[in-house]
Short mmCIF file of C-alpha atoms and ligand atoms in Angstrom, two decimals:
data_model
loop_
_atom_site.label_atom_id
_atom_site.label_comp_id
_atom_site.label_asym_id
_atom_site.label_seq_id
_atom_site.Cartn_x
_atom_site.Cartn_y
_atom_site.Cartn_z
CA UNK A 1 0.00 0.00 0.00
CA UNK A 2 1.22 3.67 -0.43
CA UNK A 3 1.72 5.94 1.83
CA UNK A 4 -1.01 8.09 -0.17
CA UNK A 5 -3.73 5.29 -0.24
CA UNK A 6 -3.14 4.33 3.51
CA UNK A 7 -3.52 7.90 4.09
CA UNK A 8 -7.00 8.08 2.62
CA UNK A 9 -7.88 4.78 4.67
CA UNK A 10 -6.84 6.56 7.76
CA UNK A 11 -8.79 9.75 7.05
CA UNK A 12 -12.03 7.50 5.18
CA UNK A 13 -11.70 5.86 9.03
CA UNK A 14 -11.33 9.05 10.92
CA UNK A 15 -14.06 10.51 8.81
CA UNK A 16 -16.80 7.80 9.95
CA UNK A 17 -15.65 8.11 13.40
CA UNK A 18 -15.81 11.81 13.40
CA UNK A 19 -19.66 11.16 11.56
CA UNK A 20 -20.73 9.12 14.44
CA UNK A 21 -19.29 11.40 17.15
CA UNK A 22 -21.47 14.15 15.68
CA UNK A 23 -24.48 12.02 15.89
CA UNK A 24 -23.79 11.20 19.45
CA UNK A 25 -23.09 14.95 20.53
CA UNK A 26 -26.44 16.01 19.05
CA UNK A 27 -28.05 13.07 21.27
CA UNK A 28 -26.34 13.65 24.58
CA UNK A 29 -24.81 16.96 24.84
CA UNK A 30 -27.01 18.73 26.67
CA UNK A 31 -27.34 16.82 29.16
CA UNK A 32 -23.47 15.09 30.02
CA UNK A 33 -21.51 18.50 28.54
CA UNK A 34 -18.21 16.87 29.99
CA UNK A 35 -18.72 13.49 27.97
CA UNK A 36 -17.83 15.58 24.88
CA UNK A 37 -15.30 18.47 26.50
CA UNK A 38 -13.75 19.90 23.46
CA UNK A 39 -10.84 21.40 23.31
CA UNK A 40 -9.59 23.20 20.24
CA UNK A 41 -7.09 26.20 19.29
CA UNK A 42 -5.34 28.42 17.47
CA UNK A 43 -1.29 29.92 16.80
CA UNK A 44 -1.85 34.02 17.32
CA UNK A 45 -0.25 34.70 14.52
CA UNK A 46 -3.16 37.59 13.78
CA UNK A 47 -6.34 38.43 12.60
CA UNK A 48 -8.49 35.03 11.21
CA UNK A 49 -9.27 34.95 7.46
CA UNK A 50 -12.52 33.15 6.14
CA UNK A 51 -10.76 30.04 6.00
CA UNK A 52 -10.57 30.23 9.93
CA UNK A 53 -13.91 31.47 9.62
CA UNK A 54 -16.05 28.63 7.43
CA UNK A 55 -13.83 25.70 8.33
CA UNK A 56 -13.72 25.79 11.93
CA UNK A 57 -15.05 29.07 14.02
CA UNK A 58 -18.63 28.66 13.00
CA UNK A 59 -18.00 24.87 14.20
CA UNK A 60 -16.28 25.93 17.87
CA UNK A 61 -19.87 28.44 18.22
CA UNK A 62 -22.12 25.73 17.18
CA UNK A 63 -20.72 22.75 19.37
CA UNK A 64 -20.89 25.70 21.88
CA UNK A 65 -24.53 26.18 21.27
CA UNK A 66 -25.54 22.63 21.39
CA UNK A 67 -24.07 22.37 25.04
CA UNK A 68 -20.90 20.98 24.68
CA UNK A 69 -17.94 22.28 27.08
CA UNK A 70 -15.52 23.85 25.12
CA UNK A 71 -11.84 25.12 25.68
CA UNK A 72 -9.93 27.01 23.36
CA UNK A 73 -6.56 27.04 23.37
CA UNK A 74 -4.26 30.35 22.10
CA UNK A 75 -0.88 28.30 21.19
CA UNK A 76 1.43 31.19 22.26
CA UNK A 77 4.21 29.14 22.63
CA UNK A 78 3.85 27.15 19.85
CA UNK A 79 4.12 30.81 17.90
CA UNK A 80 7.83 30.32 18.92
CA UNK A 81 8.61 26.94 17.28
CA UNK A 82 8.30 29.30 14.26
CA UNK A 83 11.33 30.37 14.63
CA UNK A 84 12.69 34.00 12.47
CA UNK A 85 10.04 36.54 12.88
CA UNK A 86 7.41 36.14 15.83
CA UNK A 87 6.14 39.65 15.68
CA UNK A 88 4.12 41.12 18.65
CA UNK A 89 2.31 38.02 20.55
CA UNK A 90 0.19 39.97 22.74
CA UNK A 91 -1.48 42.32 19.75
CA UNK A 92 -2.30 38.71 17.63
CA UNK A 93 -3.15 37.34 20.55
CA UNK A 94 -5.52 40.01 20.94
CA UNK A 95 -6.65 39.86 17.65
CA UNK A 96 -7.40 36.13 17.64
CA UNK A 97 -9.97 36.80 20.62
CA UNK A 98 -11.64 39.48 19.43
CA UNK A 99 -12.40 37.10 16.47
CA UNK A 100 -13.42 34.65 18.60
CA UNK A 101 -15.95 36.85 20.53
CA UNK A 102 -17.18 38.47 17.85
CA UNK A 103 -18.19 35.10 16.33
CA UNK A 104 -20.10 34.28 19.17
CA UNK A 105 -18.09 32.12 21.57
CA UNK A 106 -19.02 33.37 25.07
CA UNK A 107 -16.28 33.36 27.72
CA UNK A 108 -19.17 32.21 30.07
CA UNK A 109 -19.69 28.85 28.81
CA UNK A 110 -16.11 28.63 27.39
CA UNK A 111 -12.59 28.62 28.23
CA UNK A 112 -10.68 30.41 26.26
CA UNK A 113 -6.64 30.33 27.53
CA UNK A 114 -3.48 31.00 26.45
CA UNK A 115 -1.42 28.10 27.08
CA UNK A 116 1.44 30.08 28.03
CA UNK A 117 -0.20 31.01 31.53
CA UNK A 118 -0.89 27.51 32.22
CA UNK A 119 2.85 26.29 34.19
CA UNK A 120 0.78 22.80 35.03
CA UNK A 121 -0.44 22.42 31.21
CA UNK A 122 3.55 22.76 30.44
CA UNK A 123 4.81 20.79 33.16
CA UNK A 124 3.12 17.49 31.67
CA UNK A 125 5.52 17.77 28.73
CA UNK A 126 7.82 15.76 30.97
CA UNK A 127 5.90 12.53 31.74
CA UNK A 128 4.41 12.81 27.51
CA UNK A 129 8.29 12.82 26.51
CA UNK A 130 9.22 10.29 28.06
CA UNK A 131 6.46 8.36 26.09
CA UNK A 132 7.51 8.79 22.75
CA UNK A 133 10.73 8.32 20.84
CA UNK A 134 12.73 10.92 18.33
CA UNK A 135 11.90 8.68 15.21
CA UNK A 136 8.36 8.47 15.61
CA UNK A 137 9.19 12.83 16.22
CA UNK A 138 10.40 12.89 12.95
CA UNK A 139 8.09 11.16 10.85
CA UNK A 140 5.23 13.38 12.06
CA UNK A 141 4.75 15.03 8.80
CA UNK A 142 4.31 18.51 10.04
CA UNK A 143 7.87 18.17 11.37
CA UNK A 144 9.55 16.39 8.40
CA UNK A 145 7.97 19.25 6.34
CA UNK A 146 9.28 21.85 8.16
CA UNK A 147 12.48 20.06 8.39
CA UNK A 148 12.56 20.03 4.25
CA UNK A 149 11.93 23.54 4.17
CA UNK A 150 14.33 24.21 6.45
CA UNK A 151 16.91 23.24 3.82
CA UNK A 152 19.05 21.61 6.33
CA UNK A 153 19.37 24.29 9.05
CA UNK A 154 19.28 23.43 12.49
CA UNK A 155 15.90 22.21 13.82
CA UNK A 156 14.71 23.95 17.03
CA UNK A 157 13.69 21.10 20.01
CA UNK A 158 10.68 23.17 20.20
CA UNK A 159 9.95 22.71 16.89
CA UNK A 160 10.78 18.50 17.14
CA UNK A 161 8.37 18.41 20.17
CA UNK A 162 5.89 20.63 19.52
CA UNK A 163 2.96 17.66 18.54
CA UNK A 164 3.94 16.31 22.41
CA UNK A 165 3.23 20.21 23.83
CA UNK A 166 0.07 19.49 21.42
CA UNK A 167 -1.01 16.60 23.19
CA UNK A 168 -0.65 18.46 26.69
CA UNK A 169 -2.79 21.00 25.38
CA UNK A 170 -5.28 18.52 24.83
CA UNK A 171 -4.82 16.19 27.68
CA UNK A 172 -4.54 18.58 30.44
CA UNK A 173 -8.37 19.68 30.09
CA UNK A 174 -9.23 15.74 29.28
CA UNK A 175 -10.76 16.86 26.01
CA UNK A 176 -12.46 13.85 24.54
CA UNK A 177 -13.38 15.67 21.06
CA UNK A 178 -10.86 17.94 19.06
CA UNK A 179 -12.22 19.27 16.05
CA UNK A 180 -9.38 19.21 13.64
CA UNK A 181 -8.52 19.79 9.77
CA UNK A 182 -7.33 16.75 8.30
CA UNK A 183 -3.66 18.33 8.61
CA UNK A 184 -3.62 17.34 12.04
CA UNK A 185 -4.80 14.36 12.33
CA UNK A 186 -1.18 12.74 12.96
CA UNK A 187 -0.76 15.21 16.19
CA UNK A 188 -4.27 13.44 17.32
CA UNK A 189 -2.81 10.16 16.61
CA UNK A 190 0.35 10.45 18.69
CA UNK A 191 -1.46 12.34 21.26
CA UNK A 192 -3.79 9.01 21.76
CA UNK A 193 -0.73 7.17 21.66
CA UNK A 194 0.73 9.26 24.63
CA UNK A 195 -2.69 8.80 26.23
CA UNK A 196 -2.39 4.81 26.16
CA UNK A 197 1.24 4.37 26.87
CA UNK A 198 0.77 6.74 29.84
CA UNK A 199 -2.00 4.66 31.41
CA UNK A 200 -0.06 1.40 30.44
CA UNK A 201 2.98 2.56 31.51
CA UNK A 202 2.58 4.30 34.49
CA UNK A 203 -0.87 3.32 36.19
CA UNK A 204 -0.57 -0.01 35.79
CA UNK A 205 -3.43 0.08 32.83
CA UNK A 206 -6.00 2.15 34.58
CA UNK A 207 -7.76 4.58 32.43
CA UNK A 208 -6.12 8.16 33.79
CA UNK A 209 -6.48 9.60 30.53
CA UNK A 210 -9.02 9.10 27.94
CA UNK A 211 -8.15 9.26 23.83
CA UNK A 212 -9.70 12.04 22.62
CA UNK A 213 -11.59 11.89 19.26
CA UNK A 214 -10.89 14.07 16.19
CA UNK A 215 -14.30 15.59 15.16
CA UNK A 216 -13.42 16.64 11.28
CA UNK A 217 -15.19 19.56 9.79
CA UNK A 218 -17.08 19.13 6.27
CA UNK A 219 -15.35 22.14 5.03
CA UNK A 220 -13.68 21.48 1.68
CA UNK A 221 -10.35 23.24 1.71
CA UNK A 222 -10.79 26.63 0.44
CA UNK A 223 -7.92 28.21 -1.67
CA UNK A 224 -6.83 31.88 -1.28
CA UNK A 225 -7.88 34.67 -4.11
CA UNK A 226 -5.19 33.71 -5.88
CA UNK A 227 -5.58 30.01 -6.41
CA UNK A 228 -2.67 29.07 -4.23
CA UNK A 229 -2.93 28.03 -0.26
CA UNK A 230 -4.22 30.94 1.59
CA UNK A 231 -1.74 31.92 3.63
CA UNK A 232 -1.66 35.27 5.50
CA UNK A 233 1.80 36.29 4.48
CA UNK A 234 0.97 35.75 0.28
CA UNK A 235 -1.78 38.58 1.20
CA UNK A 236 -4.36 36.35 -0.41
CA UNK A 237 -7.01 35.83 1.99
CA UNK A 238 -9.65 38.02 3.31
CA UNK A 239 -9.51 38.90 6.97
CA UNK A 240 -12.71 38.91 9.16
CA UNK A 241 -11.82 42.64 9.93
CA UNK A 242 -11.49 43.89 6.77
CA UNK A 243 -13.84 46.55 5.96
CA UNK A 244 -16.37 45.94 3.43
CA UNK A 245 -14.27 48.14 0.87
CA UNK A 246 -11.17 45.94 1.40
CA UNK A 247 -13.02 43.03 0.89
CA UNK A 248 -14.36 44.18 -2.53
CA UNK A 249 -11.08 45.60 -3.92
CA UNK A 250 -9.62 41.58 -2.93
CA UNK A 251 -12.19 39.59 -4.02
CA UNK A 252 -11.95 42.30 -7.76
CA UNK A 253 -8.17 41.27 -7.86
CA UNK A 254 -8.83 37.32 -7.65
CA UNK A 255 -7.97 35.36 -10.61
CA UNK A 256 -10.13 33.95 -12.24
CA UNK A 257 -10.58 32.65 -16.00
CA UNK A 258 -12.07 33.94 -19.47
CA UNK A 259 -15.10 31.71 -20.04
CA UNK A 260 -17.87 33.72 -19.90
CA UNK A 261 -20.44 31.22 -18.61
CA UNK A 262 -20.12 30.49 -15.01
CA UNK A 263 -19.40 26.69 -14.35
CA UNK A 264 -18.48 24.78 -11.05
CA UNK A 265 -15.87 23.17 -12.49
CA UNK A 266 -13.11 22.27 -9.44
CA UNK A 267 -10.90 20.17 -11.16
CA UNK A 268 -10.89 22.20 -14.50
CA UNK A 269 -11.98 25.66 -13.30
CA UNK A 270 -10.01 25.62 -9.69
CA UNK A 271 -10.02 29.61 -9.20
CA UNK A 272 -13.65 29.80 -10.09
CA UNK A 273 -14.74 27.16 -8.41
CA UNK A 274 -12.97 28.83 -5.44
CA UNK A 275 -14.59 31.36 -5.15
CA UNK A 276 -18.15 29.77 -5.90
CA UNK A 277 -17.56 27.70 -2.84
CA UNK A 278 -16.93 30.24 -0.68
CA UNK A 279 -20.21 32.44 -1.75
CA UNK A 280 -21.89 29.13 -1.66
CA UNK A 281 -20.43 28.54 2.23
CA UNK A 282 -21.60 32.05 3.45
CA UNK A 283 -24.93 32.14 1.63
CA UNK A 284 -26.00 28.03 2.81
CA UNK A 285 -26.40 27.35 -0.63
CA UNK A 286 -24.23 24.77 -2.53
CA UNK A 287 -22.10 26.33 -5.40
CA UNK A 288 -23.54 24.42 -7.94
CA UNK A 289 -26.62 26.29 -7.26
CA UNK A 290 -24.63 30.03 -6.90
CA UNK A 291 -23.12 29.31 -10.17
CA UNK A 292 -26.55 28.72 -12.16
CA UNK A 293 -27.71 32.20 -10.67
CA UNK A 294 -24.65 33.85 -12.00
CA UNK A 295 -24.73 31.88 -15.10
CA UNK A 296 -23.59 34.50 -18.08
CA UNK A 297 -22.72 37.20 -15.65
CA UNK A 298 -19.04 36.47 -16.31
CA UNK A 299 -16.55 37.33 -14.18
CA UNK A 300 -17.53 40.45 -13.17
CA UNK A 301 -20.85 39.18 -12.15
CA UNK A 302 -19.38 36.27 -10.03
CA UNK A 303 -17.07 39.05 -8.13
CA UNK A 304 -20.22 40.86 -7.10
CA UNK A 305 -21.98 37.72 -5.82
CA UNK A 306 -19.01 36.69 -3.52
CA UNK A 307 -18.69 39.95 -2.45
CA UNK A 308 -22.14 40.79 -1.42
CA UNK A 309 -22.12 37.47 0.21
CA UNK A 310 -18.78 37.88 2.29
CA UNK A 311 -20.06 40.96 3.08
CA UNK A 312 -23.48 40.65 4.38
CA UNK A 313 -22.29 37.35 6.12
CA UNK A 314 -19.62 39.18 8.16
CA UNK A 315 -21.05 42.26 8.65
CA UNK A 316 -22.40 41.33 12.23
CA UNK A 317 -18.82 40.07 12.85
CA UNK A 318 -17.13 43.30 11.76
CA UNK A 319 -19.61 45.29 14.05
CA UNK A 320 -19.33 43.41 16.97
CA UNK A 321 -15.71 43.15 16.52
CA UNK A 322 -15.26 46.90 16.03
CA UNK A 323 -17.45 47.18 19.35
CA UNK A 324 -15.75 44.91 21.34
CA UNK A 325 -11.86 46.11 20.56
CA UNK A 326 -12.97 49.56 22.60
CA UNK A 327 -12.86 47.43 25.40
CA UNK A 328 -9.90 46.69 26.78
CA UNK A 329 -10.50 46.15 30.32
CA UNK A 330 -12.98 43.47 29.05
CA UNK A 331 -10.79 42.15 26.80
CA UNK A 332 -7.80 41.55 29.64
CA UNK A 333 -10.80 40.36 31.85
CA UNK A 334 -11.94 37.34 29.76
CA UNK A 335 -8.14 35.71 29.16
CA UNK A 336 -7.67 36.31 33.16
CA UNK A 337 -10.75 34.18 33.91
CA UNK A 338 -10.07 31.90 30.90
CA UNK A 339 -6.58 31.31 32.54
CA UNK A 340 -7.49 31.35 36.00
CA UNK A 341 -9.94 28.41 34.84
CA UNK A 342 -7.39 26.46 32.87
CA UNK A 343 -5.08 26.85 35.56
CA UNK A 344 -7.80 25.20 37.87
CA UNK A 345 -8.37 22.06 35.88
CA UNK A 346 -4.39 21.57 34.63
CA UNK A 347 -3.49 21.61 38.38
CA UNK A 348 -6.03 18.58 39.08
CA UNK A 349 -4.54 17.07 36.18
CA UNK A 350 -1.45 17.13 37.32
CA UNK A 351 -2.20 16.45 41.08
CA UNK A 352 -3.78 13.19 39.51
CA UNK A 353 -0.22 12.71 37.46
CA UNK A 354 2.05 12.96 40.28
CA UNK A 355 -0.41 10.52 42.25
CA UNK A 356 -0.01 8.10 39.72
CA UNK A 357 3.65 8.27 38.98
CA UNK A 358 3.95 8.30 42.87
CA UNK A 359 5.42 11.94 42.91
CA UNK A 360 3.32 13.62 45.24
CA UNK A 361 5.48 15.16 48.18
N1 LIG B 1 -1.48 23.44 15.83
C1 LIG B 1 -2.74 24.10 15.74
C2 LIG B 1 -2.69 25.02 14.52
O1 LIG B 1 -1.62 25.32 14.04
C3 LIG B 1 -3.08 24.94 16.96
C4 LIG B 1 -3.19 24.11 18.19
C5 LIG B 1 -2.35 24.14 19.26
C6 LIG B 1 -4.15 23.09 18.45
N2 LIG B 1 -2.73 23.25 20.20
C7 LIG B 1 -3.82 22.58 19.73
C8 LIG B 1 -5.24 22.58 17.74
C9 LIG B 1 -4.57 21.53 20.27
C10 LIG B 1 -5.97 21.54 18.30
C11 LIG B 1 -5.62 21.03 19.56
O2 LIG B 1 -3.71 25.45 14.07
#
């Protein structure tokens, strides 16, 4: 088998798992919240784009909704594993929640943390390395890309262990459900892995931690305007700040094609397709359906569609945002109680680790 087919098994797998776990959510939520504690996250690295947006923020509000207990981790310190330019931490950090607020998660029913404030979360790095070995490290295929990119300069540690810190983000809370892109998947694997060897390990096969399950969005992967990977720094995305104005003048610069009649075409039409799928996500329409209204309204007419669609299905965002970053105090308020409550639940973790690796003093 190659390593491509085995890794559509494992995501075909991780795909009915993640259909079933829905099911059961919708069922039982409401009334045994920590059955299904989430825990999911973000690297402040700035603003979110739409891709943030339709693939997984509209997700985090509506397990939210439905009842679910959710933590949401800001990866500070995973920002470092990055290496060259970090930029100013606390103004993405910033950023990142006011996008998260202004979506709709409420710090009442959520805890949203930055890991960085968490020593306990941290601390069980120690016991998780000691579970897993530098090979298995190195095939994790975030790592081995960033180690071919690297063109053979030095890899940081950080950057080598950073799916373990990943798994403490995860454990420490005892998430059982991480909603995940399919990127990620191998982090959730190993941090299973770290889950199991931990309990064989050290407790003697008792179940101290629980593998969490990896609830995978239905999102196809949007491209930026360009018809590369969106990716902040190729300026090729659309913020969830921008101003309406901004937004047009982006979506008028995409690329597109010259046939007149508008198709949904993916595999022959990428760029167009694009950007039919993302009118299509905003508008809860499919973009078969957006491209039929559009029809012989060319290019120009297709640009108008997306952007009144982006638009109007951001402009609550953008207003609450706006509303919400002229209050600091309430700003600084919500990540104090969102680490003051992380802090609470990483230290029983790690009471109950030091129990059961007979380290308690
Ligand atoms: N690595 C994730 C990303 O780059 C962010 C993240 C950090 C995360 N810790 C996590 C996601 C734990 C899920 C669970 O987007």
């Amino acid at each position: 088998m190659t390593s491509r087919t085995a890794e559509r098994d494992t995501y075909a797998a991780a795909l009915a798992t993640s259909n079933r776990l829905d099911a059961l959510i919708d069922e039982h939520a409401a009334q045994d919240p920590a059955r299904f504690r989430v825990l999911t996250g973000d690297r402040p690295t700035g603003p979110l784009h739409i891709g943030h947006y339709l693939a997984s923020l509209r997700n985090r509000v509506r397990l939210q909704d439905k009842g679910v207990e959710t933590f949401v981790v800001i990866a500070d310190y995973q920002v470092v594993t990055d290496r060259d330019s970090v930029g100013r931490i606390d103004s993405n950090v910033r950023d990142l929640l006011l996008d998260y607020l202004a979506a709709g998660l409420d710090p009442a029913r959520t805890t949203i943390f930055t890991h960085s404030a968490v020593p306990a979360l941290n601390q069980l790095m120690v016991p998780f390395l000691s579970l897993v070995t530098d090979a298995e490290l190195r095939r994790n295929p975030t790592v081995k890309d960033e180690l071919a990119l690297s063109g053979g300069r030095p890899l940081s540690g950080l950057l080598l262990t950073y799916p373990v810190h990943q798994a403490a983000d995860i454990l420490f809370c005892r998430a059982r459900v991480v909603p995940v892109g399919r990127d990620q998947l191998p982090h959730l694997e190993l941090t299973r892995a770290i889950a199991r060897r931990f309990n064989s390990r050290y407790a003697a096969g008792r179940r101290v931690f629980a593998e969490p399950e990896a609830l995978l969005g239905e999102v196809p992967l949007l491209m930026g305007l360009d018809g590369t990977k969106m990716s902040k720094s190729k300026g090729n995305v659309i913020n969830l700040k921008d101003t309406a104005d901004e937004t047009a003048a982006r979506i008028r610069a995409a690329r597109t094609d010259l046939v007149r009649r508008i198709t949904f075409e993916p595999e022959r039409r990428p760029e167009v397709a694009n950007l039919l799928t993302i009118a299509g996500l905003f508008l809860g329409q499919s973009p078969e359906t957006v491209a039929d209204e559009i029809a012989d309204g060319g290019a120009r007419g297709l640009k108008q569609v997306v952007t009144a669609a982006v638009n109007e299905g951001l402009a609550a965002h953008r207003a609450r945002r706006a509303d919400l970053a002229r209050d600091t105090g309430y700003l600084t308020r919500v990540l104090r109680e969102g680490n003051a409550r992380a802090n609470e639940v990483a230290d029983e973790t790690l009471a109950m680790v030091r129990a059961t690796t007979g380290m308690t003093y």
